[in-house]
Amino acid sequence: MKMALRACLRTKPGLTALLSQLSCSGHAAARRAPALVAQRSSSSTSQKIKVDFDQSSGVAVMHMQSPPVNSLSLEFLTDVCIALEKLEMDKSCRGLVVTSSQPKVFSAGLDILDMYGKSPEHCAEFWKAVQEMWLKFYGSNMITIAAVNGSSPAGGCLLSMTCDYRIMADNPRYSIGLNETKLGIVAPFWFKDTMVNTVGHRATEMALQLGLLYSPAEALKIGLVDQLVHEDQVLTTATETMTKWLAIPGILNISYTCHFFHLWCCNLVCTICSCVCQVIAAKKIHLSQDF
Ligand SMILES: CCCCCCCC/C=C\C=C\CC(=O)SCCNC(=O)CCNC(=O)[C@H](O)C(C)(C)COP(=O)(O)OP(=O)(O)OC[C@H]1O[C@@H](n2cnc3c(N)ncnc32)[C@H](O)[C@@H]1OP(=O)(O)O
């Protein structure tokens, strides 16, 4: 799916416009202008994000450092998007590892406090920022690896699933999954689609309906993560793995992209049809109540 978005962003101007509308991609850029990285190795820091870029390898490491649990607030999401935009604009950056500076937690998902009791304008901006993060990671031209060094529920799991590869700390205390159902909320369809693309239809059905959080071993079994390593090895394994991915010529990447793009389009058409059916059904129910 991520590759599919990459392809359409490269080749389909119409869809680019559609996606940029969906993601309101201007909003992050409007806050702070991106700067190109000139040094051989550099580090740029916002309050909540630290990026180390090694120009010799072309690999950047994004450290999420929003205590206590890297919850995805509007401010944090905006910082993530700005950091991604900067890296994306630097053509020498080919790979990105995302990890957490917080002990025991990769990301606690959407910031619940930023969703509760806020103005409709804030909620709209917040929700657009969530979509923007998703699109930017999925549509990235960089190879992305999630170094999941702690628990990663809900939006944290989504973030990791938008990456090309996931390495998780092998600590049974940690968990990962889309647990929205357990919180009494329905995961948006694009959360669901992202999981289907990662672990398949049946596993997603089980995961979402029951709001399952998986231990690292269970997550590996269903393919929610690709590799488990000792807690101390998560970041080094991620950078080693990146070397393998970057050895693959970009053109092959683009070929696979076309296959996945086809699947993604089919999925989108189905989703639109299902939305239309739901609206028609809702109208029918409404009418039958009137008479
Ligand atoms: C705005 C309009 C939008 C409308 C959209 C509606 C539709 C949206 C549909 C669904 C989307 C959902 C996606 C989500 O991501 S919802 C968030 C789900 N997240 C969770 O369920 C995670 C909850 N947290 C935990 O499980 C744990 O905190 C954990 C991450 C495992 C860490 O555990 P531990 O190390 O033991 O730390 P604590 O539990 O003690 O937490 C420390 C402090 O952090 C606060 N916290 C935790 N999670 C969040 C969070 N998601 N948002 C904000 N704050 C969070 C926690 O309250 C503690 O705070 P304090 O020390 O002040 O008590």
mmCIF file of N, CA, C and O in Angstrom, residues 1-2 5-6 9 19 22-23 72 77 80-81 84 110 126-140 144 155 157-163 178 188-195 197-198 264 267-268:
data_model
loop_
_atom_site.group_PDB
_atom_site.id
_atom_site.type_symbol
_atom_site.label_atom_id
_atom_site.label_comp_id
_atom_site.label_asym_id
_atom_site.label_seq_id
_atom_site.Cartn_x
_atom_site.Cartn_y
_atom_site.Cartn_z
ATOM 1 N N MET A 1 0.831 -1.197 0.000
ATOM 2 C CA MET A 1 0.000 0.000 0.000
ATOM 3 C C MET A 1 0.867 1.250 0.000
ATOM 4 O O MET A 1 0.646 2.180 -0.750
ATOM 5 N N LYS A 2 1.886 1.234 0.869
ATOM 6 C CA LYS A 2 2.762 2.386 0.932
ATOM 7 C C LYS A 2 3.408 2.626 -0.424
ATOM 8 O O LYS A 2 3.457 3.738 -0.929
ATOM 9 N N LEU A 5 0.997 4.162 -2.890
ATOM 10 C CA LEU A 5 0.851 5.614 -2.764
ATOM 11 C C LEU A 5 2.048 6.323 -3.367
ATOM 12 O O LEU A 5 1.919 7.335 -4.021
ATOM 13 N N ARG A 6 3.229 5.731 -3.125
ATOM 14 C CA ARG A 6 4.437 6.306 -3.710
ATOM 15 C C ARG A 6 4.292 6.428 -5.209
ATOM 16 O O ARG A 6 4.580 7.450 -5.806
ATOM 17 N N LEU A 9 1.812 9.040 -6.257
ATOM 18 C CA LEU A 9 2.322 10.383 -6.023
ATOM 19 C C LEU A 9 3.316 10.773 -7.112
ATOM 20 O O LEU A 9 3.422 11.915 -7.507
ATOM 21 N N LEU A 19 -5.057 13.438 -2.995
ATOM 22 C CA LEU A 19 -4.447 13.101 -1.715
ATOM 23 C C LEU A 19 -4.069 14.348 -0.935
ATOM 24 O O LEU A 19 -4.228 14.409 0.276
ATOM 25 N N LEU A 22 -7.029 15.625 0.675
ATOM 26 C CA LEU A 22 -7.376 14.781 1.817
ATOM 27 C C LEU A 22 -6.491 15.094 3.006
ATOM 28 O O LEU A 22 -6.913 15.154 4.150
ATOM 29 N N SER A 23 -5.211 15.298 2.689
ATOM 30 C CA SER A 23 -4.250 15.407 3.781
ATOM 31 C C SER A 23 -3.995 16.830 4.222
ATOM 32 O O SER A 23 -3.299 17.043 5.192
ATOM 33 N N LEU A 72 0.001 11.108 20.178
ATOM 34 C CA LEU A 72 0.000 11.896 18.944
ATOM 35 C C LEU A 72 -0.967 13.074 19.073
ATOM 36 O O LEU A 72 -2.123 12.995 18.694
ATOM 37 N N LEU A 77 2.018 15.728 15.981
ATOM 38 C CA LEU A 77 1.800 15.276 14.602
ATOM 39 C C LEU A 77 2.366 16.294 13.613
ATOM 40 O O LEU A 77 2.977 15.935 12.604
ATOM 41 N N VAL A 80 6.073 15.977 13.485
ATOM 42 C CA VAL A 80 6.458 14.783 12.729
ATOM 43 C C VAL A 80 6.378 15.075 11.232
ATOM 44 O O VAL A 80 7.298 14.771 10.464
ATOM 45 N N CYS A 81 5.271 15.699 10.825
ATOM 46 C CA CYS A 81 5.077 15.980 9.393
ATOM 47 C C CYS A 81 6.122 16.951 8.869
ATOM 48 O O CYS A 81 6.635 16.784 7.754
ATOM 49 N N LEU A 84 9.338 15.111 8.446
ATOM 50 C CA LEU A 84 9.267 14.238 7.261
ATOM 51 C C LEU A 84 9.403 15.038 5.974
ATOM 52 O O LEU A 84 10.097 14.622 5.042
ATOM 53 N N LEU A 110 -3.198 8.135 19.359
ATOM 54 C CA LEU A 110 -3.712 9.496 19.358
ATOM 55 C C LEU A 110 -3.819 10.023 20.783
ATOM 56 O O LEU A 110 -4.157 9.284 21.712
ATOM 57 N N PHE A 126 -6.954 18.556 13.948
ATOM 58 C CA PHE A 126 -6.314 17.380 14.539
ATOM 59 C C PHE A 126 -6.469 16.171 13.614
ATOM 60 O O PHE A 126 -5.516 15.461 13.315
ATOM 61 N N TRP A 127 -7.706 15.976 13.151
ATOM 62 C CA TRP A 127 -7.979 14.787 12.348
ATOM 63 C C TRP A 127 -7.242 14.845 11.013
ATOM 64 O O TRP A 127 -6.746 13.842 10.513
ATOM 65 N N LYS A 128 -7.155 16.053 10.440
ATOM 66 C CA LYS A 128 -6.402 16.224 9.194
ATOM 67 C C LYS A 128 -4.922 15.908 9.427
ATOM 68 O O LYS A 128 -4.259 15.325 8.575
ATOM 69 N N ALA A 129 -4.427 16.295 10.590
ATOM 70 C CA ALA A 129 -3.011 16.034 10.891
ATOM 71 C C ALA A 129 -2.754 14.524 11.010
ATOM 72 O O ALA A 129 -1.688 14.032 10.610
ATOM 73 N N VAL A 130 -3.743 13.795 11.548
ATOM 74 C CA VAL A 130 -3.583 12.329 11.636
ATOM 75 C C VAL A 130 -3.496 11.748 10.225
ATOM 76 O O VAL A 130 -2.616 10.933 9.915
ATOM 77 N N GLN A 131 -4.401 12.215 9.341
ATOM 78 C CA GLN A 131 -4.388 11.720 7.958
ATOM 79 C C GLN A 131 -3.093 12.108 7.245
ATOM 80 O O GLN A 131 -2.525 11.327 6.485
ATOM 81 N N GLU A 132 -2.642 13.304 7.551
ATOM 82 C CA GLU A 132 -1.430 13.792 6.896
ATOM 83 C C GLU A 132 -0.229 12.918 7.285
ATOM 84 O O GLU A 132 0.582 12.549 6.439
ATOM 85 N N MET A 133 -0.152 12.586 8.566
ATOM 86 C CA MET A 133 0.949 11.733 8.996
ATOM 87 C C MET A 133 0.899 10.394 8.259
ATOM 88 O O MET A 133 1.904 9.908 7.734
ATOM 89 N N TRP A 134 -0.303 9.834 8.210
ATOM 90 C CA TRP A 134 -0.494 8.532 7.561
ATOM 91 C C TRP A 134 -0.065 8.599 6.093
ATOM 92 O O TRP A 134 0.685 7.756 5.604
ATOM 93 N N LEU A 135 -0.548 9.627 5.389
ATOM 94 C CA LEU A 135 -0.227 9.760 3.967
ATOM 95 C C LEU A 135 1.258 10.020 3.734
ATOM 96 O O LEU A 135 1.851 9.498 2.794
ATOM 97 N N LYS A 136 1.838 10.821 4.588
ATOM 98 C CA LYS A 136 3.247 11.160 4.387
ATOM 99 C C LYS A 136 4.139 9.935 4.574
ATOM 100 O O LYS A 136 5.092 9.740 3.848
ATOM 101 N N PHE A 137 3.822 9.124 5.586
ATOM 102 C CA PHE A 137 4.632 7.914 5.787
ATOM 103 C C PHE A 137 4.368 6.909 4.669
ATOM 104 O O PHE A 137 5.299 6.357 4.092
ATOM 105 N N TYR A 138 3.090 6.679 4.377
ATOM 106 C CA TYR A 138 2.747 5.693 3.340
ATOM 107 C C TYR A 138 3.273 6.118 1.971
ATOM 108 O O TYR A 138 3.703 5.297 1.175
ATOM 109 N N GLY A 139 3.195 7.422 1.711
ATOM 110 C CA GLY A 139 3.583 7.916 0.396
ATOM 111 C C GLY A 139 5.038 8.317 0.293
ATOM 112 O O GLY A 139 5.456 8.872 -0.717
ATOM 113 N N SER A 140 5.808 8.017 1.322
ATOM 114 C CA SER A 140 7.192 8.486 1.327
ATOM 115 C C SER A 140 8.029 7.836 0.226
ATOM 116 O O SER A 140 7.866 6.653 -0.089
ATOM 117 N N THR A 144 11.160 3.181 4.801
ATOM 118 C CA THR A 144 10.903 3.517 6.208
ATOM 119 C C THR A 144 10.868 2.246 7.059
ATOM 120 O O THR A 144 10.241 1.255 6.685
ATOM 121 N N GLY A 155 -3.194 4.291 17.394
ATOM 122 C CA GLY A 155 -2.494 5.128 16.415
ATOM 123 C C GLY A 155 -0.996 4.854 16.362
ATOM 124 O O GLY A 155 -0.355 5.080 15.328
ATOM 125 N N CYS A 157 0.295 1.866 16.603
ATOM 126 C CA CYS A 157 0.380 0.690 15.733
ATOM 127 C C CYS A 157 0.210 1.120 14.282
ATOM 128 O O CYS A 157 0.935 0.670 13.395
ATOM 129 N N LEU A 158 -0.750 2.045 14.060
ATOM 130 C CA LEU A 158 -0.961 2.568 12.697
ATOM 131 C C LEU A 158 0.332 3.167 12.148
ATOM 132 O O LEU A 158 0.738 2.873 11.026
ATOM 133 N N LEU A 159 0.960 3.980 12.980
ATOM 134 C CA LEU A 159 2.214 4.627 12.551
ATOM 135 C C LEU A 159 3.242 3.571 12.124
ATOM 136 O O LEU A 159 3.873 3.688 11.073
ATOM 137 N N SER A 160 3.377 2.531 12.939
ATOM 138 C CA SER A 160 4.367 1.504 12.592
ATOM 139 C C SER A 160 3.968 0.774 11.307
ATOM 140 O O SER A 160 4.823 0.414 10.500
ATOM 141 N N MET A 161 2.640 0.598 11.104
ATOM 142 C CA MET A 161 2.196 -0.133 9.906
ATOM 143 C C MET A 161 2.374 0.659 8.619
ATOM 144 O O MET A 161 2.317 0.090 7.531
ATOM 145 N N THR A 162 2.549 1.979 8.724
ATOM 146 C CA THR A 162 2.772 2.749 7.497
ATOM 147 C C THR A 162 4.223 2.627 7.032
ATOM 148 O O THR A 162 4.573 3.148 5.979
ATOM 149 N N CYS A 163 5.046 1.962 7.825
ATOM 150 C CA CYS A 163 6.457 1.782 7.444
ATOM 151 C C CYS A 163 6.627 0.515 6.607
ATOM 152 O O CYS A 163 5.792 -0.385 6.633
ATOM 153 N N LEU A 178 -4.444 -2.634 17.108
ATOM 154 C CA LEU A 178 -5.487 -1.611 17.010
ATOM 155 C C LEU A 178 -6.574 -1.972 18.030
ATOM 156 O O LEU A 178 -7.437 -2.798 17.755
ATOM 157 N N PRO A 188 -11.210 4.006 12.101
ATOM 158 C CA PRO A 188 -11.559 4.475 10.757
ATOM 159 C C PRO A 188 -11.178 3.444 9.692
ATOM 160 O O PRO A 188 -10.262 2.645 9.895
ATOM 161 N N PHE A 189 -11.868 3.522 8.508
ATOM 162 C CA PHE A 189 -11.669 2.479 7.495
ATOM 163 C C PHE A 189 -10.223 2.426 7.008
ATOM 164 O O PHE A 189 -9.707 1.370 6.684
ATOM 165 N N TRP A 190 -9.555 3.566 7.024
ATOM 166 C CA TRP A 190 -8.166 3.531 6.518
ATOM 167 C C TRP A 190 -7.203 2.957 7.542
ATOM 168 O O TRP A 190 -6.138 2.471 7.197
ATOM 169 N N PHE A 191 -7.572 2.964 8.836
ATOM 170 C CA PHE A 191 -6.805 2.186 9.822
ATOM 171 C C PHE A 191 -6.953 0.705 9.459
ATOM 172 O O PHE A 191 -5.994 -0.048 9.417
ATOM 173 N N LYS A 192 -8.229 0.339 9.208
ATOM 174 C CA LYS A 192 -8.538 -1.056 8.889
ATOM 175 C C LYS A 192 -7.797 -1.496 7.624
ATOM 176 O O LYS A 192 -7.155 -2.547 7.595
ATOM 177 N N ASP A 193 -7.859 -0.656 6.574
ATOM 178 C CA ASP A 193 -7.196 -1.014 5.316
ATOM 179 C C ASP A 193 -5.691 -1.179 5.494
ATOM 180 O O ASP A 193 -5.068 -2.056 4.903
ATOM 181 N N THR A 194 -5.127 -0.315 6.317
ATOM 182 C CA THR A 194 -3.685 -0.400 6.552
ATOM 183 C C THR A 194 -3.344 -1.739 7.212
ATOM 184 O O THR A 194 -2.350 -2.384 6.882
ATOM 185 N N MET A 195 -4.228 -2.166 8.125
ATOM 186 C CA MET A 195 -3.959 -3.443 8.798
ATOM 187 C C MET A 195 -4.181 -4.623 7.850
ATOM 188 O O MET A 195 -3.406 -5.595 7.871
ATOM 189 N N ASN A 197 -3.676 -4.647 4.739
ATOM 190 C CA ASN A 197 -2.478 -4.711 3.888
ATOM 191 C C ASN A 197 -1.279 -5.294 4.617
ATOM 192 O O ASN A 197 -0.350 -5.790 3.998
ATOM 193 N N THR A 198 -1.312 -5.223 5.931
ATOM 194 C CA THR A 198 -0.167 -5.724 6.702
ATOM 195 C C THR A 198 -0.338 -7.197 7.077
ATOM 196 O O THR A 198 0.574 -8.001 6.886
ATOM 197 N N TRP A 264 -4.766 -1.095 -4.334
ATOM 198 C CA TRP A 264 -5.221 0.044 -3.526
ATOM 199 C C TRP A 264 -6.421 0.717 -4.174
ATOM 200 O O TRP A 264 -7.392 1.073 -3.522
ATOM 201 N N ASN A 267 -9.546 -1.302 -3.721
ATOM 202 C CA ASN A 267 -9.993 -1.131 -2.339
ATOM 203 C C ASN A 267 -10.751 0.181 -2.151
ATOM 204 O O ASN A 267 -11.803 0.227 -1.521
ATOM 205 N N LEU A 268 -10.187 1.230 -2.758
ATOM 206 C CA LEU A 268 -10.785 2.566 -2.609
ATOM 207 C C LEU A 268 -12.176 2.594 -3.248
ATOM 208 O O LEU A 268 -13.139 3.112 -2.664
#
